[in-house]
Short mmCIF file of C-alpha atoms and ligand atoms in Angstrom, two decimals:
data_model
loop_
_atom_site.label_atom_id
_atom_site.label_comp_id
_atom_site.label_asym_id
_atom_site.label_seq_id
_atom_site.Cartn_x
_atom_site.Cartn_y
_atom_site.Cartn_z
CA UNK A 1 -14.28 -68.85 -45.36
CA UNK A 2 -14.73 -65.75 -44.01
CA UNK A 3 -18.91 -66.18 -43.69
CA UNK A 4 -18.54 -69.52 -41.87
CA UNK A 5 -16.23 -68.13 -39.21
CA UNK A 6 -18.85 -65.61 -38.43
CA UNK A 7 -21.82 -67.77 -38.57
CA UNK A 8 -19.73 -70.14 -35.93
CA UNK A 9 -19.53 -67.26 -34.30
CA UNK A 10 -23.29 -66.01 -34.83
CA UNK A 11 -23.87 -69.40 -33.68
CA UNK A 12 -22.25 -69.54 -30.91
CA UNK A 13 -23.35 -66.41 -29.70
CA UNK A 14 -27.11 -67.83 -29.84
CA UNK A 15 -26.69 -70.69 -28.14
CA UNK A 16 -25.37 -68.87 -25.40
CA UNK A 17 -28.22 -66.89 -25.48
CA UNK A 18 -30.64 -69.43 -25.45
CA UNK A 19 -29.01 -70.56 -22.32
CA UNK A 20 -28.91 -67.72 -20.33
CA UNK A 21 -31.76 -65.58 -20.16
CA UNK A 22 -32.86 -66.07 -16.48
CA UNK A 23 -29.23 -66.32 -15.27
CA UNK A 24 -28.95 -62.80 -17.12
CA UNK A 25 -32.47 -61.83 -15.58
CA UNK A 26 -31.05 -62.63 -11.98
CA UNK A 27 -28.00 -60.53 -12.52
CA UNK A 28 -29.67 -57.56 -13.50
CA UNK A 29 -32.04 -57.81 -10.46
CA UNK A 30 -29.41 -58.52 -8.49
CA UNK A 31 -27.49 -55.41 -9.41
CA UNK A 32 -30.88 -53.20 -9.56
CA UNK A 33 -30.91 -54.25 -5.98
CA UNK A 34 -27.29 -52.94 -4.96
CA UNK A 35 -27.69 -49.88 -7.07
CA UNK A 36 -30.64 -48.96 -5.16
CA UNK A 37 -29.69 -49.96 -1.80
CA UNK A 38 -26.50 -47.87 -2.71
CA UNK A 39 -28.43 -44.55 -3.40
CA UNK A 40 -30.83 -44.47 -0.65
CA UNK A 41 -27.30 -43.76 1.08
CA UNK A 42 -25.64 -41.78 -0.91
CA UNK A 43 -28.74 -39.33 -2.35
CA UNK A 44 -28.50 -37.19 0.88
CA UNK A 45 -24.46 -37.09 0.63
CA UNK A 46 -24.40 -35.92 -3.31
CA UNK A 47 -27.29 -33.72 -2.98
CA UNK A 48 -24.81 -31.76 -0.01
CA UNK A 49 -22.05 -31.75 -2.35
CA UNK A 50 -23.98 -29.69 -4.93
CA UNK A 51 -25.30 -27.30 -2.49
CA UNK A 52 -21.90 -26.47 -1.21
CA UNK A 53 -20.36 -26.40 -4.46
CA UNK A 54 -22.98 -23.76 -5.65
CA UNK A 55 -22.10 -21.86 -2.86
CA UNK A 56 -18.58 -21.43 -2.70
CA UNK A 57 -18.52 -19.25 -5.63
CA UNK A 58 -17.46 -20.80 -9.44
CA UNK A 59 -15.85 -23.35 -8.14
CA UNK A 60 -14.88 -25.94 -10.86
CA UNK A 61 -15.46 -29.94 -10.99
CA UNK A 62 -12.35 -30.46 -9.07
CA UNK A 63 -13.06 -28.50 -6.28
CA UNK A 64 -16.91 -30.27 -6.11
CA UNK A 65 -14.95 -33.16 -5.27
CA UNK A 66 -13.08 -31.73 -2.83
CA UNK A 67 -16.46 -29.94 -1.56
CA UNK A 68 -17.72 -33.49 -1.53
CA UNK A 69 -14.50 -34.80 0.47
CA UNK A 70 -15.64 -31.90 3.27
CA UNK A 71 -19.14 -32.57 3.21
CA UNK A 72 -18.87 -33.63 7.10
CA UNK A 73 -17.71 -30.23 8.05
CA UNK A 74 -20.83 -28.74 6.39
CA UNK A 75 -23.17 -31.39 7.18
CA UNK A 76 -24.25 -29.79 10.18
CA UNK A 77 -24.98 -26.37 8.35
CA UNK A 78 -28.82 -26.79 7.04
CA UNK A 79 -28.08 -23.07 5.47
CA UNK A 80 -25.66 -23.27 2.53
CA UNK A 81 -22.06 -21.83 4.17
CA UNK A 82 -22.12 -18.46 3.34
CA UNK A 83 -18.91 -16.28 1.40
CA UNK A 84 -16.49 -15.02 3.22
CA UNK A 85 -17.45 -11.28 4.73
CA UNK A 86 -15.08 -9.01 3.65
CA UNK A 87 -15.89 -6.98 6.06
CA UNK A 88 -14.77 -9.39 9.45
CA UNK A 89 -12.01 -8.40 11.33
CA UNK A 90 -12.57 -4.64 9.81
CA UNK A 91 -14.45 -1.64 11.10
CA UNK A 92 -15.89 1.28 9.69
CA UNK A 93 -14.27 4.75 10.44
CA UNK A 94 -16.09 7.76 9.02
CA UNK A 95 -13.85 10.69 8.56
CA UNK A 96 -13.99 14.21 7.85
CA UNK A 97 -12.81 16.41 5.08
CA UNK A 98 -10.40 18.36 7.28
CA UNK A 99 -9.04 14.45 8.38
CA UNK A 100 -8.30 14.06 4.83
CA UNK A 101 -5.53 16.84 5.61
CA UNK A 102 -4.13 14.94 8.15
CA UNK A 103 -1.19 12.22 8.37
CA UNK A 104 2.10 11.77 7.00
CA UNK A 105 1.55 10.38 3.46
CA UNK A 106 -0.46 13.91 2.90
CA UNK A 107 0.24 14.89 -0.72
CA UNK A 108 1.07 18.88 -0.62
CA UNK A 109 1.63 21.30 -4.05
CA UNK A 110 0.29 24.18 -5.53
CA UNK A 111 -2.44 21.97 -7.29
CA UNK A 112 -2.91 19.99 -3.53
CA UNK A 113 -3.23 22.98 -1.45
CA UNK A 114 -2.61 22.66 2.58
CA UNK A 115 -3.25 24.77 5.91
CA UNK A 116 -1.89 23.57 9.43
CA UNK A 117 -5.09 22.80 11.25
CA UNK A 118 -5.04 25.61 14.13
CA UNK A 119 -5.96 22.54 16.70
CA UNK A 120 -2.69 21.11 15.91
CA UNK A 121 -0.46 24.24 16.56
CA UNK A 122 0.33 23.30 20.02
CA UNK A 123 1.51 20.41 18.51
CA UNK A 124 4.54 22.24 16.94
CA UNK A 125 8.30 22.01 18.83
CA UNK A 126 11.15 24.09 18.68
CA UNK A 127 13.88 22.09 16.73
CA UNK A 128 16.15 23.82 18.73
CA UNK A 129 15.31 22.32 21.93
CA UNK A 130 14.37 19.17 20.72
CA UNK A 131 17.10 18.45 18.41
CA UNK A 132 20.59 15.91 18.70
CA UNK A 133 23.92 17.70 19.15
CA UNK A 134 25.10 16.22 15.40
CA UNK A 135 23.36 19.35 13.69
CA UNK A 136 22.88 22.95 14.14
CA UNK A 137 19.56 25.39 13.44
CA UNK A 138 19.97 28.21 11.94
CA UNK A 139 17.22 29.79 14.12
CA UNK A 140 16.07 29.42 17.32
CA UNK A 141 12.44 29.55 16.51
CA UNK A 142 11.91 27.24 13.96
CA UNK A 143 8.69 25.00 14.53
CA UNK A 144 8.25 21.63 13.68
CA UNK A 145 6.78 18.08 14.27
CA UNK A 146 8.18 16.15 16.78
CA UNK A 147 7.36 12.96 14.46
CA UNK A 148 9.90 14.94 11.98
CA UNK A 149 12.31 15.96 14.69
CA UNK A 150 12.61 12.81 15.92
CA UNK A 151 13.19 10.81 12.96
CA UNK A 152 15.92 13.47 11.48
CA UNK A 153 17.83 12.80 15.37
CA UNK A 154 18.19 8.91 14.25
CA UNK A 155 19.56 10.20 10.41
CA UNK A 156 21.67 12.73 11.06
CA UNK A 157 23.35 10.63 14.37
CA UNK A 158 24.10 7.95 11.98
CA UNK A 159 25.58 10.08 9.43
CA UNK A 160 27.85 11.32 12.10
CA UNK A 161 28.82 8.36 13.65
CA UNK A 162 29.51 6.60 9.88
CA UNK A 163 31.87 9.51 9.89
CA UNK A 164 29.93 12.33 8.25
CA UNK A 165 30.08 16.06 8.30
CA UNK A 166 29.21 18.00 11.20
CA UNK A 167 28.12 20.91 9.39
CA UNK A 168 24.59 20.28 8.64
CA UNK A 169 22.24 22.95 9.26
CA UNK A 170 18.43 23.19 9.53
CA UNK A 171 17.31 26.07 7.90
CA UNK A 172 13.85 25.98 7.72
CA UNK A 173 11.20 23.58 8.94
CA UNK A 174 7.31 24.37 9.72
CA UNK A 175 5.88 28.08 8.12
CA UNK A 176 2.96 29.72 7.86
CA UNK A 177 0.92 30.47 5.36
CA UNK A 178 2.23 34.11 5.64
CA UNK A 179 5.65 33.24 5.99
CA UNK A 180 5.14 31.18 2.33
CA UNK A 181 3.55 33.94 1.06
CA UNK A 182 6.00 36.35 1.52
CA UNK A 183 9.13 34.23 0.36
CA UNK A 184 7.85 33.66 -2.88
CA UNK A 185 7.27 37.45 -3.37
CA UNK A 186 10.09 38.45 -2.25
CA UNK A 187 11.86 35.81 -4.87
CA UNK A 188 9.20 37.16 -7.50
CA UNK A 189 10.56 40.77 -6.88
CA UNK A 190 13.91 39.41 -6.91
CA UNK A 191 14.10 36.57 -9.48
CA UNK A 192 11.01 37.09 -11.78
CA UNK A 193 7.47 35.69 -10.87
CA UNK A 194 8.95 32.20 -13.74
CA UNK A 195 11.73 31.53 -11.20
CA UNK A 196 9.78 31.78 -8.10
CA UNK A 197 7.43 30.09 -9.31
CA UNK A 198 9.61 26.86 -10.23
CA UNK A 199 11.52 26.74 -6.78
CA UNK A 200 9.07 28.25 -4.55
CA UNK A 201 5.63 27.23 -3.84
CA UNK A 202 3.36 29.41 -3.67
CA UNK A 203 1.45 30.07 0.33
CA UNK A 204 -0.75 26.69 0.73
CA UNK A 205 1.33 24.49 -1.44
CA UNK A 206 4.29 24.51 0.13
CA UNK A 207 4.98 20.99 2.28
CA UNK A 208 7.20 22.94 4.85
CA UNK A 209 3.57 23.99 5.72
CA UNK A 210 3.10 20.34 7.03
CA UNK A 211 5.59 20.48 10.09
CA UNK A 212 7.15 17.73 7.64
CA UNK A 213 9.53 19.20 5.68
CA UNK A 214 13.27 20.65 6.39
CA UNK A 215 15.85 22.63 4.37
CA UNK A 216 19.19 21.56 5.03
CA UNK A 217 22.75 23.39 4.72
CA UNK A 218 26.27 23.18 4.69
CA UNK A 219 27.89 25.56 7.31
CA UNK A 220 31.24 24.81 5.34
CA UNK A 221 30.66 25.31 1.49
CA UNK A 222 27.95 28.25 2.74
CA UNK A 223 25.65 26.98 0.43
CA UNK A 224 22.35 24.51 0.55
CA UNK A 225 23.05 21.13 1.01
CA UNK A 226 23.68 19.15 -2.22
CA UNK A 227 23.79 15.44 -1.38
CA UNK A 228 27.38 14.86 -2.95
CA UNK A 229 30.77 13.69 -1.71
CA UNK A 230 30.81 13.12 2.45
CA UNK A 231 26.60 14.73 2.04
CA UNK A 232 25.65 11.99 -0.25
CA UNK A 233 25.51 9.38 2.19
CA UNK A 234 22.43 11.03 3.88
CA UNK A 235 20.81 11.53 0.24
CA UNK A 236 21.44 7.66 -0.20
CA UNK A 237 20.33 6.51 3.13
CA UNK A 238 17.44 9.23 4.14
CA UNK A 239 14.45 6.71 3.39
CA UNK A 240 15.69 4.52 5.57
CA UNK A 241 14.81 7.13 8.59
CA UNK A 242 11.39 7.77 6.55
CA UNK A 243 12.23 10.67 4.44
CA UNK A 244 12.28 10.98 1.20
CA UNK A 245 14.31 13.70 -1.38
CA UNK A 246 11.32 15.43 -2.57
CA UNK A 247 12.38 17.44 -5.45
CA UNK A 248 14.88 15.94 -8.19
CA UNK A 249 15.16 17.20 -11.36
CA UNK A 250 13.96 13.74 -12.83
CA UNK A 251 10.57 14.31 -11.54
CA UNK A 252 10.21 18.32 -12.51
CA UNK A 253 7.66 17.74 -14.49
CA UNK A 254 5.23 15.59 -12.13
CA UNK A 255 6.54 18.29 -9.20
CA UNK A 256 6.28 21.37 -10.94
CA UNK A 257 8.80 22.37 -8.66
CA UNK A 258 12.79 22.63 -9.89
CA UNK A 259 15.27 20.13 -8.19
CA UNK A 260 16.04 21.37 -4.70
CA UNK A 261 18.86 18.24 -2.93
CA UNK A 262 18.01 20.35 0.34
CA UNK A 263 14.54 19.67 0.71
CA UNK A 264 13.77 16.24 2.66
CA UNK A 265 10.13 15.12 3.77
CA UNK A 266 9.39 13.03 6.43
CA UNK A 267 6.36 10.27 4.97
CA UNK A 268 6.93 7.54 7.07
CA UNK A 269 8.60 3.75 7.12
CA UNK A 270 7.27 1.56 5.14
CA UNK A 271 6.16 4.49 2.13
CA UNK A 272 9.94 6.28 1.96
CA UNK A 273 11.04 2.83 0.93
CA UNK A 274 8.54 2.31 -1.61
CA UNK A 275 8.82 5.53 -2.98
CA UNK A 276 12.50 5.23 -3.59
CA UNK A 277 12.06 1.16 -5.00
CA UNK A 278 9.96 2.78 -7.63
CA UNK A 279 11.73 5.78 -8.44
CA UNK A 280 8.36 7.95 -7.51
CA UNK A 281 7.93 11.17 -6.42
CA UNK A 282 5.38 11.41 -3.91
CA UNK A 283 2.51 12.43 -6.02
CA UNK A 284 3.39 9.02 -8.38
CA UNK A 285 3.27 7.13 -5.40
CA UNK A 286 -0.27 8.60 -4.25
CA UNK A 287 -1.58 7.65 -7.65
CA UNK A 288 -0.12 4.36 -7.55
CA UNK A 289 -1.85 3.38 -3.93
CA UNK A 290 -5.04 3.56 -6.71
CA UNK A 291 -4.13 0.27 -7.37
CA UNK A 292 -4.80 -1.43 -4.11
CA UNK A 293 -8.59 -0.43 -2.83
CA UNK A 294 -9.34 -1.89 0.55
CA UNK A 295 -12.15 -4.23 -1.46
CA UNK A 296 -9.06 -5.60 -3.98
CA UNK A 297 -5.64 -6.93 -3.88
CA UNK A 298 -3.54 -4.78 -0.77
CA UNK A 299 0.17 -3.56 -1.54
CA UNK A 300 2.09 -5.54 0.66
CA UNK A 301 6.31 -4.68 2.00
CA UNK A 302 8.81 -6.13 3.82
CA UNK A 303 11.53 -3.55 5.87
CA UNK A 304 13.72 -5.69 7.96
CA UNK A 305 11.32 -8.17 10.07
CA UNK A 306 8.14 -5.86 9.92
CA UNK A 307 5.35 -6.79 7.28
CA UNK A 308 3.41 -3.96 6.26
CA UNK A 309 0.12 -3.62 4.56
CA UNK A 310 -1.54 -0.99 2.91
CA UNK A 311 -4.99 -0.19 1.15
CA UNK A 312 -5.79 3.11 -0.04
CA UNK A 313 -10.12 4.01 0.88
CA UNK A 314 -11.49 6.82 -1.59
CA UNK A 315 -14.13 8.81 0.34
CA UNK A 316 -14.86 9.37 4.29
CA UNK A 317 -15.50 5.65 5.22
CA UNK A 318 -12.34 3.86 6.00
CA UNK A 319 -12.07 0.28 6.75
CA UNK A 320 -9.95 -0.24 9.18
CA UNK A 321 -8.73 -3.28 11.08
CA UNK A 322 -10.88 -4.40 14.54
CA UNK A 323 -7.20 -4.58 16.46
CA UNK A 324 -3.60 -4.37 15.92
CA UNK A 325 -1.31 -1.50 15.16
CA UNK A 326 -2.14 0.51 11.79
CA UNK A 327 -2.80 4.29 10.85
CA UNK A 328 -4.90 5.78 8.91
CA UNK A 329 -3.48 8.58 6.71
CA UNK A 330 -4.95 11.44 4.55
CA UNK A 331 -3.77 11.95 1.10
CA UNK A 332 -4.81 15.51 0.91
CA UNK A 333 -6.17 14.87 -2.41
CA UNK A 334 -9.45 12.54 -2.10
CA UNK A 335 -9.52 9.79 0.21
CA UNK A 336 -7.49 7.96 2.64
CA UNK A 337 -4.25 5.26 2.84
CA UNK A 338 -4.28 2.81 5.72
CA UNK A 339 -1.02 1.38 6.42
CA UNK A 340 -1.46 -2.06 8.96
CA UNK A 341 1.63 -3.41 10.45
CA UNK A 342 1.33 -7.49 10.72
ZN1 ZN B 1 12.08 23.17 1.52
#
């Protein structure tokens, strides 16, 4: 049964085929026709698509098509559209060693040595004359940056008028090399060369070098200023002015230096913050800007409305952008950390 069902079929099949050669002929010319007609057309179109898929980098079989889909943008372009210049919108700054000194995310220890630039002496202020009324100095000749100054005014104003103590005192701000030297010999001859050598850095690694760095006090407990109770508030709150708590016990043994709660450092808005959201010290954080060289992904952050970027350059030749507000910081270790504001 099965065999004459297919030989109907067989059959069937080759009388059709007997009838339809030329109609099958005509067909196939007829289509051979279109199909070339087609591709005259479409050879140039295709033959674009490749070229720009090969040159915007790996790009898969999806994004051919969507190469294809743009292939009137680029039609104009004999050359192949090039990849994008890393370079545009950026210019080249070459910078010195002694610039590598310079800025406010400068990393400064005994292993990171540091020496005010003489040119930038003149640069120095008398706290005294420059601070707010909502603090006192124990000198009247202690140096330091205005930048420093400045930004200490805003905390210390705000920790008054949140209702804070009005007992803080500025005890020591910019020194000399000398100055360094001779505090941590007199606290060798007093404490033992072990002590002074955990809570006082030795001449050229000290940051109060920088015109940075301040010691605070409390007038009423007569002692250095320790952060808790009605103090703590400027401890919790001092990144938001830029500073950052330099030594903590936590991070001894990255500092090499004991805790000191007196000792604030001024590094700059958008780094305090990122510093504290970490839970670095400051030569963590310089480590960490490894991570984001100006030719890979940038370390982006958000304080308030103000975007920040930031890029860290080893070497002398910074990138830096064409326009727009940015600065260009030392790390006092081996290259440089741009920080752009967007
Ligand atoms: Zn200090």
């Amino acid at each position: 049964m099965g065999t004459r069902e297919q030989r109907r079929h067989g059959r069937r099949r080759q009388r059709r085929r007997n009838y339809t050669p030329l109609l099958v002929l005509l067909l196939v010319v007829i289509a051979a026709c279109a199909l070339l007609l087609n591709s005259c057309g479409k050879d140039e179109g295709s033959a674009q698509v490749d070229a720009g898929a090969g040159n915007v980098t790996d790009s898969g079989g999806g994004e051919t098509e969507q190469n294809g889909g743009e292939e009137n943008q680029e039609s104009d372009a004999s050359t192949p559209p090039e990849e994008q210049d890393p370079m545009e919108g950026y210019t080249v700054k070459t910078m010195t060693e002694e610039d590598m000194q310079v800025g406010l995310q400068i990393l400064v220890s005994n292993e990171h040595t540091y020496s005010f630039p003489e040119a930038a002496e003149s640069q120095l202020v008398n706290l005294v004359e420059n601070k707010s009324n909502s603090y006192s100095s124990s000198l009247n000749t202690t140096l330091i940056l205005p930048v420093t100054v400045e930004h200490l005014n805003d905390m210390l104003d705000d920790y008054l008028a949140q209702g804070g103590a009005t007992d803080i005192m500025v005890v020591s701000g910019y020194r000399t090399y000398e100055y360094q030297q001779g505090l941590f010999d007199r606290n060798a001859a007093k404490n033992g060369i072990e002590n002074a050598k955990r809570f006082v850095a030795q001449a050229g690694g000290s940051e109060h070098h920088t015109g940075y760095a301040v010691d605070l006090y409390s007038n009423n407990n007569g002692d250095y200023f320790e952060g808790v109770g009605e103090y703590k508030w400027v401890t919790d709150h001092c990144h938001e002015y830029g500073f950052i708590l330099r030594y903590t016990e936590e991070k001894e043994p990255v500092t090499k230096i004991g805790p000191e709660s007196w000792h604030f450092r001024y590094v700059g808005v958008p780094h305090s913050y990122i510093i504290v959201d970490n839970d670095f010290c400051l030569e963590e954080y310089i480590d960490y800007l490894r991570q984001f060289p100006f030719d890979g992904e940038h370390l982006t952050y958000t304080v308030g409305d103000q975007e920040y970027e930031i890029y860290y350059v080893e070497g002398l030749e910074v990138p830096v952008p064409e326009s727009g507000n940015y600065t260009v910081s030392g790390n006092n270790v081996d290259g440089f950390i741009v920080t752009i504001e967007k």
